[in-house]
XYZ file of C-alpha atoms in Angstrom:
428
model
C 5.005 -114.055 7.243
C 5.722 -114.994 10.738
C 7.450 -118.382 10.778
C 7.922 -118.258 7.244
C 11.172 -119.225 6.088
C 11.787 -116.087 4.173
C 10.424 -114.078 6.654
C 13.515 -111.771 7.050
C 13.676 -111.009 3.279
C 9.911 -110.255 3.420
C 10.577 -107.664 6.144
C 13.464 -106.425 4.120
C 11.178 -106.001 1.159
C 8.349 -104.493 3.216
C 10.842 -101.665 4.844
C 12.245 -100.885 1.268
C 8.718 -100.824 -0.062
C 7.611 -98.280 2.663
C 10.561 -96.206 2.103
C 9.855 -95.974 -1.602
C 6.350 -94.970 -0.841
C 7.466 -92.328 1.595
C 9.807 -90.935 -0.993
C 6.844 -91.076 -3.664
C 4.592 -89.169 -1.062
C 7.171 -86.689 -0.628
C 7.643 -86.126 -4.182
C 3.891 -85.586 -4.656
C 3.844 -83.097 -1.899
C 6.886 -81.269 -3.359
C 5.159 -81.183 -6.784
C 2.164 -79.949 -5.465
C 3.940 -77.151 -3.751
C 5.868 -76.331 -6.964
C 2.658 -76.186 -9.046
C 0.940 -73.881 -6.212
C 4.071 -71.755 -6.298
C 4.074 -71.581 -10.021
C 0.235 -70.916 -9.936
C 0.919 -67.901 -7.603
C 3.524 -66.696 -9.800
C 1.487 -67.033 -13.261
C -1.345 -65.360 -11.129
C 1.052 -62.458 -10.166
C 2.057 -61.805 -13.554
C -1.391 -61.948 -14.806
C -2.733 -59.555 -12.185
C 0.185 -57.099 -13.175
C -0.794 -57.131 -16.702
C -4.538 -56.819 -15.784
C -3.744 -53.638 -13.404
C -1.465 -52.131 -16.058
C -4.314 -52.401 -18.592
C -6.789 -50.812 -16.297
C -4.338 -47.851 -15.278
C -3.890 -47.476 -18.890
C -7.500 -47.245 -19.597
C -7.930 -44.829 -16.681
C -5.182 -42.511 -18.081
C -6.858 -42.661 -21.486
C -10.120 -41.575 -19.486
C -8.857 -38.386 -18.334
C -10.250 -35.529 -20.313
C -8.463 -32.339 -21.397
C -11.829 -30.520 -21.343
C -11.837 -27.337 -19.077
C -15.093 -25.886 -19.570
C -16.686 -22.926 -20.850
C -17.894 -21.141 -17.890
C -17.962 -21.387 -14.123
C -20.868 -23.968 -14.018
C -19.240 -26.225 -16.552
C -16.030 -26.117 -14.553
C -17.813 -27.165 -11.479
C -19.535 -29.985 -13.166
C -16.146 -31.281 -14.490
C -14.880 -30.937 -11.000
C -17.511 -33.225 -9.563
C -16.943 -35.639 -12.420
C -13.136 -35.878 -11.779
C -13.761 -36.256 -8.174
C -16.091 -39.339 -8.668
C -13.241 -40.558 -10.987
C -10.582 -40.327 -8.270
C -13.012 -42.250 -5.861
C -13.314 -45.108 -8.338
C -9.586 -45.317 -8.080
C -9.645 -46.384 -4.471
C -10.346 -49.971 -5.428
C -7.354 -49.952 -8.011
C -5.196 -48.586 -5.212
C -5.906 -51.566 -2.992
C -5.102 -53.949 -5.958
C -1.860 -52.246 -6.398
C -1.115 -52.514 -2.711
C -1.793 -56.163 -3.122
C 0.513 -56.617 -5.867
C 3.381 -55.000 -3.642
C 2.523 -57.380 -0.838
C 2.557 -60.395 -3.329
C 5.734 -59.386 -4.824
C 7.495 -59.251 -1.412
C 6.254 -62.834 -0.888
C 7.313 -64.182 -4.214
C 10.831 -62.408 -3.901
C 11.289 -64.617 -0.688
C 10.531 -67.788 -2.631
C 12.434 -67.240 -5.975
C 15.808 -65.976 -6.725
C 17.849 -65.106 -9.962
C 15.794 -64.107 -13.078
C 12.604 -64.855 -11.670
C 13.184 -62.687 -8.690
C 14.186 -59.775 -11.066
C 11.181 -60.248 -13.209
C 9.181 -60.170 -10.152
C 10.652 -56.909 -8.845
C 10.436 -55.371 -12.584
C 6.769 -56.089 -13.006
C 6.233 -54.522 -9.439
C 7.930 -51.446 -10.322
C 6.318 -51.198 -13.710
C 2.630 -51.331 -11.888
C 3.911 -48.971 -9.347
C 5.417 -46.494 -11.822
C 2.103 -46.443 -13.956
C -0.020 -46.007 -10.916
C 2.169 -42.909 -9.809
C 1.875 -41.598 -13.207
C -1.760 -42.033 -13.008
C -2.026 -40.192 -9.663
C 0.104 -37.551 -11.216
C -2.200 -36.831 -14.047
C -5.052 -36.935 -11.922
C -3.304 -34.128 -9.571
C -2.438 -32.242 -12.748
C -6.214 -32.454 -13.947
C -7.478 -31.368 -10.434
C -5.118 -28.286 -10.419
C -6.026 -27.386 -13.852
C -9.528 -27.492 -13.350
C -9.030 -25.559 -10.072
C -7.049 -22.850 -11.976
C -9.956 -22.857 -14.528
C -12.524 -22.185 -11.823
C -10.395 -19.411 -10.361
C -10.092 -18.079 -13.946
C -13.851 -17.891 -14.777
C -14.121 -16.519 -11.217
C -11.894 -13.488 -11.815
C -13.633 -13.053 -15.119
C -17.045 -12.961 -13.380
C -15.855 -10.287 -11.032
C -14.218 -8.382 -13.884
C -17.225 -8.524 -15.999
C -19.570 -7.511 -13.109
C -17.354 -4.572 -12.471
C -17.162 -3.389 -15.883
C -20.869 -3.688 -16.384
C -21.387 -1.531 -13.191
C -18.942 0.976 -14.421
C -20.546 1.188 -17.894
C -23.980 1.904 -16.362
C -22.410 4.566 -13.856
C -20.701 6.385 -16.680
C -24.161 6.144 -18.744
C -25.783 7.909 -15.580
C -23.150 10.411 -15.567
C -23.364 11.052 -19.353
C -27.131 11.786 -18.963
C -28.341 14.936 -21.105
C -30.670 16.116 -18.347
C -30.405 19.864 -18.394
C -31.299 21.849 -15.348
C -33.226 24.925 -15.584
C -32.491 26.814 -12.163
C -30.432 26.561 -9.295
C -32.784 23.953 -7.579
C -32.180 21.583 -10.691
C -28.398 21.874 -10.436
C -28.525 21.210 -6.783
C -30.578 18.133 -7.242
C -28.108 16.928 -10.002
C -25.395 17.599 -7.717
C -26.995 15.580 -4.859
C -27.468 12.423 -7.477
C -24.056 12.747 -8.484
C -22.800 12.758 -4.914
C -24.711 9.555 -4.397
C -22.747 7.973 -7.238
C -19.464 8.926 -5.573
C -20.926 7.270 -2.507
C -21.430 4.085 -4.540
C -18.074 4.367 -6.104
C -16.631 4.429 -2.755
C -18.771 1.507 -1.591
C -17.089 -0.493 -4.531
C -13.374 0.174 -3.663
C -13.371 -3.169 -1.716
C -14.755 -5.063 -4.710
C -11.853 -3.525 -6.952
C -9.197 -4.391 -4.312
C -10.434 -7.914 -4.029
C -10.526 -8.571 -7.785
C -7.157 -6.926 -8.316
C -5.395 -8.875 -5.329
C -7.022 -12.224 -6.832
C -5.852 -11.364 -10.360
C -2.324 -10.594 -9.113
C -2.404 -13.888 -6.992
C -3.266 -15.651 -9.980
C -0.267 -14.030 -11.703
C 2.051 -14.961 -8.939
C 0.847 -18.449 -9.067
C 2.047 -18.590 -12.790
C -1.402 -19.357 -14.079
C -1.593 -20.726 -17.635
C -3.642 -17.685 -18.662
C -1.449 -15.014 -16.988
C -1.249 -12.819 -20.227
C -4.957 -12.622 -20.460
C -5.321 -12.107 -16.625
C -2.708 -8.932 -17.083
C -4.831 -7.593 -20.018
C -8.015 -7.709 -17.967
C -6.398 -6.198 -14.936
C -5.048 -3.408 -17.140
C -8.520 -2.878 -18.704
C -10.220 -2.821 -15.437
C -7.861 -0.199 -13.928
C -7.999 1.972 -17.092
C -11.669 1.810 -16.925
C -11.930 2.475 -13.158
C -9.358 5.537 -13.742
C -11.840 6.728 -16.547
C -14.905 6.583 -14.088
C -13.142 8.647 -11.573
C -11.943 11.195 -14.092
C -15.345 11.316 -15.543
C -16.756 11.687 -12.303
C -14.566 14.655 -11.399
C -15.347 16.282 -14.690
C -18.850 16.263 -14.208
C -18.606 17.407 -10.704
C -16.586 20.549 -11.874
C -19.093 20.833 -14.644
C -21.903 21.099 -12.563
C -20.197 23.394 -9.949
C -19.749 25.742 -12.945
C -23.406 25.410 -13.982
C -24.365 26.045 -10.347
C -22.213 29.178 -10.162
C -23.706 30.535 -13.408
C -27.458 29.900 -12.350
C -26.442 31.467 -8.991
C -25.068 34.613 -10.745
C -28.330 34.555 -12.877
C -30.493 34.449 -9.867
C -28.760 37.110 -8.027
C -28.404 39.206 -11.162
C -32.064 38.948 -11.749
C -32.871 39.680 -8.134
C -30.595 42.695 -8.406
C -32.223 43.855 -11.566
C -35.654 43.527 -10.083
C -34.650 45.634 -7.259
C -33.446 48.343 -9.406
C -36.578 48.309 -11.424
C -38.525 48.454 -8.177
C -36.491 51.508 -6.993
C -36.626 53.084 -10.401
C -40.201 55.049 -10.146
C -38.895 56.575 -6.725
C -35.600 57.899 -8.397
C -37.598 59.396 -11.366
C -40.174 60.957 -8.969
C -40.347 64.736 -9.327
C -42.431 65.006 -5.889
C -40.448 67.471 -3.673
C -43.428 67.835 -0.875
C -45.788 70.898 -0.360
C -45.250 71.201 3.475
C -42.652 70.883 5.951
C -44.265 67.682 7.146
C -44.265 66.299 3.447
C -40.667 67.397 3.210
C -39.519 65.715 6.250
C -41.368 62.552 5.203
C -39.555 62.417 1.842
C -36.212 63.093 3.620
C -36.917 59.976 5.828
C -37.865 57.752 2.974
C -34.596 58.923 1.025
C -32.590 58.016 3.993
C -34.359 54.591 4.063
C -33.573 54.406 0.316
C -29.808 54.993 0.809
C -29.702 52.313 3.779
C -31.355 49.917 1.444
C -29.032 50.704 -1.278
C -25.943 50.387 1.120
C -27.162 47.054 1.883
C -27.370 45.965 -1.507
C -23.772 47.117 -2.192
C -22.496 43.827 -1.273
C -24.639 42.000 -3.650
C -23.680 44.169 -6.642
C -19.892 43.943 -5.532
C -20.333 40.130 -5.864
C -21.723 40.396 -9.220
C -18.662 41.991 -10.212
C -16.479 39.203 -9.353
C -15.502 36.840 -12.274
C -17.015 33.306 -12.113
C -15.028 30.093 -12.123
C -16.220 29.669 -15.784
C -15.111 33.080 -16.716
C -11.689 32.428 -15.114
C -11.089 28.920 -16.785
C -12.110 30.461 -20.265
C -9.534 33.217 -19.816
C -6.946 30.764 -18.556
C -7.722 28.596 -21.679
C -7.053 31.529 -24.123
C -4.197 32.594 -22.507
C -2.851 29.017 -22.825
C -3.760 28.828 -26.321
C -1.891 32.068 -27.103
C 0.991 30.911 -25.332
C 1.262 27.727 -27.183
C 0.597 29.511 -30.505
C 3.501 31.919 -29.805
C 5.751 28.992 -28.783
C 4.769 26.957 -32.096
C 5.489 30.082 -34.035
C 8.951 30.591 -32.315
C 9.824 26.927 -32.999
C 8.982 27.226 -36.657
C 10.975 30.350 -36.885
C 13.893 28.785 -35.340
C 13.688 25.691 -37.608
C 13.475 28.015 -40.470
C 16.780 29.843 -39.553
C 18.542 26.610 -38.840
C 17.598 25.371 -42.177
C 18.759 28.497 -43.927
C 22.117 28.425 -42.013
C 22.511 24.773 -42.972
C 21.732 25.359 -46.449
C 24.088 28.248 -46.466
C 26.957 26.283 -44.751
C 26.498 23.635 -47.203
C 26.752 25.971 -50.244
C 29.894 27.572 -49.040
C 31.585 24.342 -47.948
C 33.855 22.646 -51.040
C 32.848 19.112 -51.703
C 36.361 17.638 -51.888
C 40.097 18.714 -52.538
C 39.218 18.277 -56.265
C 36.763 21.312 -56.064
C 39.138 23.129 -53.842
C 41.671 22.843 -56.592
C 39.424 23.786 -59.343
C 38.415 26.773 -57.599
C 41.758 28.277 -56.976
C 42.698 27.390 -60.429
C 39.514 29.421 -61.653
C 40.333 32.333 -59.234
C 44.051 32.540 -60.733
C 42.721 32.612 -64.161
C 40.266 35.462 -63.883
C 42.336 37.201 -61.249
C 43.776 39.811 -63.978
C 40.073 40.083 -65.590
C 38.404 40.907 -62.274
C 41.209 43.621 -61.612
C 40.546 45.258 -65.005
C 36.673 45.143 -64.619
C 36.786 46.481 -61.197
C 38.954 49.286 -62.213
C 36.695 50.152 -65.245
C 33.666 50.048 -63.243
C 34.927 51.822 -59.941
C 33.276 54.933 -61.319
C 29.731 53.551 -61.544
C 27.410 54.899 -59.196
C 25.234 52.577 -56.582
C 26.345 49.450 -58.061
C 29.039 46.764 -58.682
C 29.842 44.343 -61.243
C 32.480 41.507 -61.484
C 32.976 37.838 -62.027
C 31.807 35.358 -59.220
C 32.746 31.768 -58.621
C 29.761 29.742 -57.383
C 28.686 26.165 -56.785
C 24.901 24.823 -57.323
C 24.478 22.763 -54.126
C 20.574 22.267 -53.633
C 18.044 22.432 -56.104
C 15.515 22.686 -52.950
C 15.895 23.028 -49.075
C 15.842 19.385 -49.005
C 17.136 18.048 -52.400
C 20.661 18.378 -53.588
C 21.424 19.338 -56.880
C 22.900 16.620 -59.316
C 25.697 18.827 -60.579
C 27.589 20.584 -58.091
C 30.656 21.621 -59.822
C 31.901 25.440 -59.512
C 30.855 27.727 -62.122
C 32.056 31.093 -63.292
C 29.295 33.753 -63.678
C 29.140 37.529 -64.284
C 27.377 39.388 -61.545
C 25.810 42.888 -61.720
C 24.184 44.649 -58.538
C 22.174 47.522 -58.846
C 20.574 49.059 -55.737
C 18.458 46.097 -54.306
C 18.560 43.889 -57.362
C 21.214 41.255 -58.396
C 21.628 39.675 -61.891
C 23.697 36.589 -62.977
C 25.250 36.302 -66.628
C 26.817 33.254 -68.148
């Protein structure tokens, strides 16, 4: 266009065309950026929706099963741990959503910015709720595992105590002192075993109390198990003491029987000497007999302590005497209480019969007394000469039909009374 007559105009057109082209390129770039930003926004919303869906699916996948025993609880705990490990990928995506939300908040304002923040908060809240459910599930499984562990401890101790009581309730009966001592040695070995179990009992009780202090969901059942364990433990200790005392009594009886048999055998062995009529024929014979008798007296003196011990009461006899004495005291106390109760009942009945029911009864009584006063005076004067007896009118009220039942008609009645010696007769 150099040298052209319209070169100036052509150059102007060229500049104008370049400017329009640059504007078009800028519009294209702007449009491209806007489309990219819109894609990121829609992708953000789509990712939020997808993550919310996955979180909801995970929440529904959390089981409520707690297991039937310790083995099943351990399997459920491993399964839950694998479930938590699978959430690591989801956690990364939630973090990515938070980062994308921060970037998009810088690019948008107004309603779009609020919607971006709302979606992010919704994802974070759902993720927090899922983590909370996982923590609750983990805690519940842990508490269930502790519960079955406690139950296993209680069951083991209960079974051991049942077996121990079974051994102590054996029907084996000793025949002599050696047999009783053997049973006592075996019983002492049970005591050693009971003492060795004290640490197990203490651990089990502490473990149960710790579960209660942590407000375990099965607190009522744990308290019931602890109470049953404590009561059974006390019954084992009481049963041991009872059997030990019984064995001591049996030992004492067998020892008495042994000593009595030995004493009787000694007496029988000495009986031929005592009934012997031999007095000796020579001085040497007599001296020998005197020495033999002195030896017998020394032997008898040595046996005196044994015979004295046989006279002492055994613990069994003392206990039996105390038991009979206590029964007698209880019987006397029972009779005394019954007598006092009967006396109180009689006094109560008498006081009720003598007491007017109301002012009306009192007025009626006074009226009847005033009406019959002259008649009573005449009868009393006419009967004053009667020997060993009295007669006259009596105003009475029927208060009770029996000791505990009141009469249906308790009005005051006038009757004629005749007393002869120890008999009393009433006439209407």
